[in-house]
C-alpha cells in the first residue's frame, strides 16, 4: 500500500529530513506492503515576500496544502525545541485545519535521552529511529 506522508522539517536541519527519507526508503525496499509519497514542502520553492508577515502567511498556506494531501504527519523529535514555532504550526494544521485530524507520528532521535513533552502529548504514536518501527506506525495510524 502507498502511504501519503508529510515530514515536518526545517531546511536548516535538512539532515533530519533526509534521515527520515532514508528510513522510509529502507522500509520501501524491505517491506513488501509498504511504499510512500512525500508531500513535504519542496526545498526548491523559495518564498519571496515583501515582509516577514506575508512570508509567514504564504508559508502557512503552502504547509496547509501539503498537509491536506498527506495521510499522516511525521515529526522528528530532535527538531522540536529549535523549530518549535513551525513544527507546532504544522501539528496545529494537521490536527485542526481539516474535517478529520491527520495523525501525528513522532520519531525519537537515536540515543536521545529526552523527548519534548509537547510532542509526546500531541503525537498519536512515538517510535524509535528505525525503518520497521516507522513503517508499522504509519500503517497503524493510516488504516
Short mmCIF file of C-alpha atoms in Angstrom, two decimals:
data_model
loop_
_atom_site.label_atom_id
_atom_site.label_comp_id
_atom_site.label_asym_id
_atom_site.label_seq_id
_atom_site.Cartn_x
_atom_site.Cartn_y
_atom_site.Cartn_z
CA UNK A 1 0.00 0.00 0.00
CA UNK A 2 1.19 3.53 -0.73
CA UNK A 3 1.00 5.99 2.17
CA UNK A 4 0.96 9.76 1.69
CA UNK A 5 3.17 11.43 4.31
CA UNK A 6 4.21 14.92 5.31
CA UNK A 7 7.57 15.14 7.08
CA UNK A 8 7.93 18.09 9.41
CA UNK A 9 11.23 19.79 8.70
CA UNK A 10 13.26 22.97 8.60
CA UNK A 11 15.78 23.27 5.80
CA UNK A 12 18.41 24.38 8.32
CA UNK A 13 18.05 20.84 9.73
CA UNK A 14 17.89 19.08 6.37
CA UNK A 15 19.92 16.10 7.65
CA UNK A 16 16.95 15.13 9.87
CA UNK A 17 14.53 15.31 6.94
CA UNK A 18 16.94 13.32 4.77
CA UNK A 19 17.32 10.79 7.60
CA UNK A 20 13.55 10.24 7.69
CA UNK A 21 13.57 9.83 3.89
CA UNK A 22 16.29 7.17 4.27
CA UNK A 23 14.15 5.35 6.86
CA UNK A 24 11.15 5.44 4.53
CA UNK A 25 13.26 4.33 1.53
CA UNK A 26 14.69 1.43 3.55
CA UNK A 27 11.18 0.41 4.59
CA UNK A 28 10.02 0.61 0.96
CA UNK A 29 12.85 -1.67 -0.13
CA UNK A 30 12.49 -4.22 2.68
CA UNK A 31 8.77 -4.37 3.45
CA UNK A 32 6.66 -5.69 0.56
CA UNK A 33 3.44 -3.96 1.65
CA UNK A 34 4.99 -0.51 2.20
CA UNK A 35 5.57 2.41 -0.16
CA UNK A 36 5.15 6.14 0.34
CA UNK A 37 4.71 9.54 -1.31
CA UNK A 38 6.31 12.58 0.31
CA UNK A 39 4.11 15.70 0.41
CA UNK A 40 6.55 17.89 2.33
CA UNK A 41 7.11 21.48 1.14
CA UNK A 42 9.84 21.31 -1.52
CA UNK A 43 13.19 22.95 -0.88
CA UNK A 44 13.36 24.32 -4.42
CA UNK A 45 10.35 26.60 -3.98
CA UNK A 46 11.67 29.61 -2.03
CA UNK A 47 9.09 32.07 -0.76
CA UNK A 48 9.67 35.63 -1.87
CA UNK A 49 7.53 38.13 0.03
CA UNK A 50 7.63 41.86 0.76
CA UNK A 51 7.84 41.31 4.53
CA UNK A 52 8.02 38.65 7.23
CA UNK A 53 4.27 38.65 7.99
CA UNK A 54 3.44 37.97 4.34
CA UNK A 55 6.17 35.30 4.13
CA UNK A 56 4.74 33.53 7.20
CA UNK A 57 1.21 33.70 5.79
CA UNK A 58 2.31 32.32 2.41
CA UNK A 59 4.31 29.52 4.03
CA UNK A 60 1.39 28.57 6.29
CA UNK A 61 -0.80 28.32 3.18
CA UNK A 62 1.74 26.06 1.44
CA UNK A 63 2.06 23.92 4.55
CA UNK A 64 -1.71 23.53 4.78
CA UNK A 65 -1.94 22.46 1.13
CA UNK A 66 0.85 19.90 1.51
CA UNK A 67 -0.53 18.51 4.79
CA UNK A 68 -4.02 18.31 3.23
CA UNK A 69 -2.68 15.75 0.73
CA UNK A 70 -1.00 13.62 3.39
CA UNK A 71 -2.50 10.81 5.45
CA UNK A 72 -0.18 11.49 8.40
CA UNK A 73 2.46 13.92 9.65
CA UNK A 74 5.88 12.65 10.74
CA UNK A 75 7.74 14.79 13.29
CA UNK A 76 11.41 14.15 14.16
CA UNK A 77 11.56 14.90 17.89
CA UNK A 78 15.09 16.30 17.79
CA UNK A 79 13.97 19.40 15.88
CA UNK A 80 11.06 20.37 18.11
CA UNK A 81 12.91 22.58 20.58
CA UNK A 82 14.82 24.65 17.99
CA UNK A 83 11.99 24.89 15.46
CA UNK A 84 9.03 24.95 17.87
CA UNK A 85 7.06 27.70 16.07
CA UNK A 86 6.97 25.98 12.68
CA UNK A 87 6.66 22.43 13.94
CA UNK A 88 3.81 23.42 16.25
CA UNK A 89 2.21 25.26 13.31
CA UNK A 90 2.38 22.05 11.26
CA UNK A 91 0.96 19.99 14.13
CA UNK A 92 -1.85 22.53 14.67
CA UNK A 93 -2.71 22.45 10.96
CA UNK A 94 -2.73 18.64 10.95
CA UNK A 95 -4.98 18.45 14.00
CA UNK A 96 -7.32 21.39 13.40
CA UNK A 97 -7.38 22.60 9.79
CA UNK A 98 -9.30 19.74 8.19
CA UNK A 99 -12.58 17.92 8.69
CA UNK A 100 -10.67 14.95 10.14
CA UNK A 101 -7.40 15.38 12.07
CA UNK A 102 -4.26 13.96 10.49
CA UNK A 103 -2.44 11.52 12.77
CA UNK A 104 0.94 12.63 14.15
CA UNK A 105 3.89 10.22 14.35
CA UNK A 106 6.81 11.37 16.50
CA UNK A 107 10.24 9.86 15.89
CA UNK A 108 12.74 9.74 18.74
CA UNK A 109 16.26 10.53 17.62
CA UNK A 110 18.73 7.69 18.07
CA UNK A 111 20.33 7.87 21.55
CA UNK A 112 18.03 10.74 22.51
CA UNK A 113 17.54 10.78 26.27
CA UNK A 114 14.57 13.13 26.38
CA UNK A 115 11.69 13.76 24.04
CA UNK A 116 9.76 17.06 24.16
CA UNK A 117 6.68 16.54 26.33
CA UNK A 118 4.60 18.71 23.98
CA UNK A 119 5.29 16.34 21.10
CA UNK A 120 4.62 13.21 23.16
CA UNK A 121 1.26 14.66 24.26
CA UNK A 122 0.17 15.52 20.71
CA UNK A 123 1.51 12.50 18.82
CA UNK A 124 -0.76 9.56 18.14
CA UNK A 125 2.32 7.36 18.42
CA UNK A 126 6.03 7.77 19.20
CA UNK A 127 8.58 5.45 17.58
CA UNK A 128 12.31 4.93 17.73
CA UNK A 129 14.59 5.86 14.82
CA UNK A 130 14.01 2.62 12.90
CA UNK A 131 12.57 1.95 9.44
CA UNK A 132 10.42 -1.01 10.51
CA UNK A 133 9.01 0.88 13.50
CA UNK A 134 8.19 3.89 11.34
CA UNK A 135 6.51 1.81 8.61
CA UNK A 136 4.46 -0.09 11.21
CA UNK A 137 3.38 3.17 12.87
CA UNK A 138 2.33 4.66 9.52
CA UNK A 139 0.34 1.53 8.73
CA UNK A 140 -1.29 1.62 12.18
CA UNK A 141 -2.38 5.27 12.17
CA UNK A 142 -3.37 5.43 8.49
CA UNK A 143 -5.73 2.43 8.42
#
